[in-house]
Amino acid sequence: MTTLPPTSARLRRPHVKVRQARRAQRKEQRHLTDQIMQAGAAAAAAAQAAAGLTKAGLTDAELQAWRHDLEARLDHIQQHPEQNLGFIEEQLALAAKEPLRLLAQRAAQAKANATPCQCPACQTGLMNQKYLARRIDSRFGPLVVFRRYGWCRQCETWHFPADHALGLGKNAPASPYLQEMTALLVSKMPPEQAVLVAQRMGLQLSRCTLDREAHRQGLKGESAG
Ligand SMILES: [Zn+2]
């Protein structure tokens, strides 16, 4: 005979491990909700800050951080007398990247904000306007730019006038400079080599972008030939 406790006693409270697991799950859910709320609030704050931007610049704190970083790099260069000029070039190029990325992002944002939300073809104001962020791969790294878009009744299309003004492709994240570099590189070498050359030049060109450009050039070559 097994001696199980009466059924009512067994059902009254779940096992301690089950209770612990449920508590952990509730805690995790609360944590996730907090995270989502915070991310939502941060995105709303970023959108609001972007919408108010009229001119690119760096804050005093950012300029100071740049200066500190630069001084640390110059010290580092000083501590390596065995290295040649190549090392100095690399260090200094790295020092400039983040401030230039911030400035590029803000200058692009100011340009997007100054672009009227009207149809590039019909020049009429767009309907049902909305605000949306997009990611751009630039020579200084990834940028995020918010821009207005809306519906043109005559063209019956959604238009993003700021993307047009900034020279951005519809479905490709590459900036005009990266578009140009991509086209140049794949006109001279296969995409798998172009990835390595781009990396050495400090450009993050994705294999996907290079493949797509190689394909596009191939199609252009076929139609021309
Ligand atoms: Zn139109």
Short mmCIF file of C-alpha atoms and ligand atoms in Angstrom, two decimals:
data_model
loop_
_atom_site.label_atom_id
_atom_site.label_comp_id
_atom_site.label_asym_id
_atom_site.label_seq_id
_atom_site.Cartn_x
_atom_site.Cartn_y
_atom_site.Cartn_z
CA MET A 1 0.00 0.00 0.00
CA THR A 2 1.30 3.43 -0.86
CA THR A 3 0.59 6.16 1.61
CA LEU A 4 -0.29 9.23 -0.42
CA PRO A 5 -1.69 12.22 1.45
CA PRO A 6 -5.42 12.85 0.96
CA THR A 7 -6.22 14.25 -2.52
CA SER A 8 -7.42 17.59 -1.15
CA ALA A 9 -4.08 18.19 0.59
CA ARG A 10 -2.13 17.36 -2.57
CA LEU A 11 -4.21 19.72 -4.70
CA ARG A 12 -4.34 22.58 -2.24
CA ARG A 13 -0.85 23.92 -2.93
CA PRO A 14 1.37 23.22 -5.94
CA HIS A 15 4.79 21.80 -5.30
CA VAL A 16 7.38 24.30 -4.06
CA LYS A 17 9.34 24.03 -7.33
CA VAL A 18 6.21 24.82 -9.35
CA ARG A 19 5.55 27.84 -7.15
CA GLN A 20 9.15 29.00 -7.57
CA ALA A 21 8.92 28.58 -11.34
CA ARG A 22 5.68 30.57 -11.46
CA ARG A 23 7.17 33.33 -9.34
CA ALA A 24 10.21 33.48 -11.62
CA GLN A 25 7.95 33.58 -14.67
CA ARG A 26 5.86 36.44 -13.24
CA LYS A 27 9.06 38.33 -12.40
CA GLU A 28 10.40 37.76 -15.94
CA GLN A 29 7.12 39.00 -17.45
CA ARG A 30 7.20 42.15 -15.29
CA HIS A 31 10.82 42.69 -16.32
CA LEU A 32 9.94 42.26 -20.01
CA THR A 33 7.01 44.67 -19.72
CA ASP A 34 9.31 47.22 -18.08
CA GLN A 35 11.85 46.75 -20.86
CA ILE A 36 9.21 47.21 -23.57
CA MET A 37 7.86 50.34 -21.84
CA GLN A 38 11.39 51.74 -21.52
CA ALA A 39 12.24 50.93 -25.15
CA GLY A 40 8.97 52.58 -26.23
CA ALA A 41 9.71 55.68 -24.16
CA ALA A 42 13.32 55.83 -25.46
CA ALA A 43 12.12 55.50 -29.08
CA ALA A 44 9.52 58.24 -28.55
CA ALA A 45 12.17 60.50 -26.97
CA ALA A 46 14.59 59.80 -29.86
CA ALA A 47 11.88 60.58 -32.42
CA GLN A 48 11.00 63.82 -30.65
CA ALA A 49 14.66 64.92 -30.38
CA ALA A 50 15.20 64.08 -34.08
CA ALA A 51 12.11 66.04 -35.17
CA GLY A 52 13.44 69.20 -33.49
CA LEU A 53 16.90 69.11 -35.09
CA THR A 54 17.70 71.96 -37.50
CA LYS A 55 21.51 71.86 -37.54
CA ALA A 56 24.22 69.24 -36.93
CA GLY A 57 26.59 69.66 -34.00
CA LEU A 58 28.26 67.94 -31.05
CA THR A 59 27.51 68.64 -27.40
CA ASP A 60 30.27 69.84 -25.07
CA ALA A 61 30.28 66.39 -23.42
CA GLU A 62 30.71 64.69 -26.82
CA LEU A 63 33.53 67.06 -27.79
CA GLN A 64 35.23 66.36 -24.48
CA ALA A 65 34.85 62.58 -24.91
CA TRP A 66 36.36 62.91 -28.41
CA ARG A 67 39.29 64.86 -27.04
CA HIS A 68 39.91 62.30 -24.28
CA ASP A 69 39.75 59.46 -26.77
CA LEU A 70 42.15 61.26 -29.10
CA GLU A 71 44.63 61.96 -26.29
CA ALA A 72 44.51 58.30 -25.20
CA ARG A 73 45.24 57.24 -28.79
CA LEU A 74 48.13 59.69 -29.12
CA ASP A 75 49.58 58.28 -25.86
CA HIS A 76 49.14 54.79 -27.23
CA ILE A 77 51.01 55.81 -30.40
CA GLN A 78 53.77 57.33 -28.26
CA GLN A 79 54.10 54.06 -26.30
CA HIS A 80 54.74 52.08 -29.48
CA PRO A 81 57.88 53.51 -31.09
CA GLU A 82 58.42 50.14 -32.82
CA GLN A 83 55.28 50.72 -34.95
CA ASN A 84 55.34 52.54 -38.29
CA LEU A 85 53.10 55.24 -39.77
CA GLY A 86 50.46 52.64 -40.70
CA PHE A 87 49.70 52.16 -37.00
CA ILE A 88 49.38 55.93 -36.53
CA GLU A 89 47.02 56.18 -39.52
CA GLU A 90 44.79 53.41 -38.15
CA GLN A 91 44.61 54.91 -34.66
CA LEU A 92 43.75 58.39 -35.87
CA ALA A 93 41.15 57.17 -38.36
CA LEU A 94 39.43 55.25 -35.52
CA ALA A 95 39.44 58.35 -33.29
CA ALA A 96 37.47 60.35 -35.83
CA LYS A 97 34.87 57.72 -36.68
CA GLU A 98 32.28 58.11 -33.89
CA PRO A 99 32.13 61.93 -33.86
CA LEU A 100 31.83 61.90 -37.66
CA ARG A 101 29.09 59.26 -37.43
CA LEU A 102 27.14 61.44 -35.00
CA LEU A 103 27.60 64.52 -37.20
CA ALA A 104 26.57 62.63 -40.36
CA GLN A 105 23.45 61.34 -38.60
CA ARG A 106 22.49 64.78 -37.33
CA ALA A 107 23.21 66.57 -40.63
CA ALA A 108 21.11 63.95 -42.46
CA GLN A 109 18.34 64.38 -39.86
CA ALA A 110 18.38 68.18 -40.25
CA LYS A 111 18.15 67.74 -44.03
CA ALA A 112 15.25 65.29 -43.66
CA ASN A 113 13.45 67.74 -41.35
CA ALA A 114 13.93 70.59 -43.84
CA THR A 115 12.51 68.55 -46.74
CA PRO A 116 8.85 69.43 -47.41
CA CYS A 117 6.56 66.41 -47.18
CA GLN A 118 5.26 66.68 -50.72
CA CYS A 119 5.19 64.37 -53.74
CA PRO A 120 8.52 64.63 -55.67
CA ALA A 121 6.60 64.14 -58.94
CA CYS A 122 3.38 66.17 -58.44
CA GLN A 123 4.75 68.71 -55.89
CA THR A 124 1.50 68.44 -53.91
CA GLY A 125 1.31 67.89 -50.15
CA LEU A 126 1.10 64.26 -49.09
CA MET A 127 -1.93 62.87 -47.25
CA ASN A 128 -2.06 60.77 -44.10
CA GLN A 129 1.46 61.78 -43.05
CA LYS A 130 3.41 59.58 -40.67
CA TYR A 131 6.88 59.55 -39.10
CA LEU A 132 9.23 56.58 -39.39
CA ALA A 133 12.90 55.81 -38.60
CA ARG A 134 15.23 54.07 -41.01
CA ARG A 135 18.73 52.70 -40.68
CA ILE A 136 21.40 53.79 -43.14
CA ASP A 137 24.85 52.23 -43.55
CA SER A 138 27.28 55.11 -44.07
CA ARG A 139 31.07 55.40 -44.44
CA PHE A 140 31.18 56.30 -40.72
CA GLY A 141 28.98 53.38 -39.60
CA PRO A 142 25.24 52.89 -39.08
CA LEU A 143 22.96 55.96 -38.86
CA VAL A 144 19.32 56.24 -37.83
CA VAL A 145 17.22 58.95 -39.48
CA PHE A 146 13.54 59.71 -38.83
CA ARG A 147 11.52 61.08 -41.73
CA ARG A 148 7.95 61.96 -42.69
CA TYR A 149 6.15 60.11 -45.41
CA GLY A 150 2.68 60.21 -46.88
CA TRP A 151 0.27 59.15 -49.59
CA CYS A 152 -0.01 60.94 -52.97
CA ARG A 153 -3.57 60.75 -54.30
CA GLN A 154 -2.51 61.41 -57.91
CA CYS A 155 0.36 58.85 -58.03
CA GLU A 156 -1.52 56.53 -55.64
CA THR A 157 1.82 55.77 -53.92
CA TRP A 158 3.45 56.31 -50.54
CA HIS A 159 6.35 58.76 -50.88
CA PHE A 160 9.36 59.38 -48.60
CA PRO A 161 10.53 62.82 -49.85
CA ALA A 162 13.48 62.98 -47.40
CA ASP A 163 14.86 59.64 -48.69
CA HIS A 164 14.70 61.13 -52.18
CA ALA A 165 16.53 64.30 -51.02
CA LEU A 166 19.18 62.24 -49.19
CA GLY A 167 19.76 59.97 -52.21
CA LEU A 168 18.72 56.78 -50.41
CA GLY A 169 17.60 53.66 -52.22
CA LYS A 170 14.12 52.31 -51.56
CA ASN A 171 15.05 48.91 -50.16
CA ALA A 172 18.83 49.13 -49.70
CA PRO A 173 20.45 50.52 -46.54
CA ALA A 174 23.62 51.86 -48.24
CA SER A 175 24.30 55.62 -48.24
CA PRO A 176 25.18 57.27 -51.58
CA TYR A 177 28.92 56.97 -50.83
CA LEU A 178 28.61 53.27 -49.97
CA GLN A 179 26.43 52.74 -53.06
CA GLU A 180 29.19 54.28 -55.16
CA MET A 181 31.94 52.24 -53.48
CA THR A 182 29.90 49.07 -53.86
CA ALA A 183 29.40 49.72 -57.58
CA LEU A 184 33.09 50.53 -58.07
CA LEU A 185 34.39 47.50 -56.16
CA VAL A 186 32.16 44.91 -57.84
CA SER A 187 32.99 46.36 -61.26
CA LYS A 188 36.65 45.44 -60.54
CA MET A 189 36.45 42.20 -58.51
CA PRO A 190 34.15 39.40 -57.34
CA PRO A 191 31.99 40.20 -54.24
CA GLU A 192 33.94 37.79 -51.97
CA GLN A 193 37.12 39.82 -52.60
CA ALA A 194 35.29 43.15 -52.48
CA VAL A 195 34.12 42.36 -48.90
CA LEU A 196 37.76 42.06 -47.78
CA VAL A 197 38.94 45.20 -49.58
CA ALA A 198 36.04 47.20 -48.14
CA GLN A 199 36.79 45.93 -44.63
CA ARG A 200 40.44 46.96 -44.97
CA MET A 201 39.25 50.46 -45.91
CA GLY A 202 37.08 50.54 -42.77
CA LEU A 203 33.79 50.23 -44.69
CA GLN A 204 31.08 47.83 -43.56
CA LEU A 205 29.75 46.61 -46.89
CA SER A 206 27.60 43.53 -46.50
CA ARG A 207 28.09 40.56 -48.79
CA CYS A 208 24.37 40.80 -49.56
CA THR A 209 24.72 44.41 -50.79
CA LEU A 210 27.75 43.49 -52.92
CA ASP A 211 26.02 40.44 -54.41
CA ARG A 212 22.94 42.48 -55.27
CA GLU A 213 25.06 45.16 -56.96
CA ALA A 214 27.05 42.52 -58.88
CA HIS A 215 23.75 41.05 -60.06
CA ARG A 216 22.44 44.49 -61.07
CA GLN A 217 25.64 45.27 -63.02
CA GLY A 218 25.44 41.85 -64.65
CA LEU A 219 21.90 42.57 -65.80
CA LYS A 220 22.97 46.01 -67.09
CA GLY A 221 25.90 44.43 -68.95
CA GLU A 222 23.61 41.86 -70.56
CA SER A 223 21.10 44.48 -71.72
CA ALA A 224 23.91 46.69 -73.10
CA GLY A 225 25.71 43.82 -74.85
ZN ZN B 1 2.36 62.36 -56.87
#
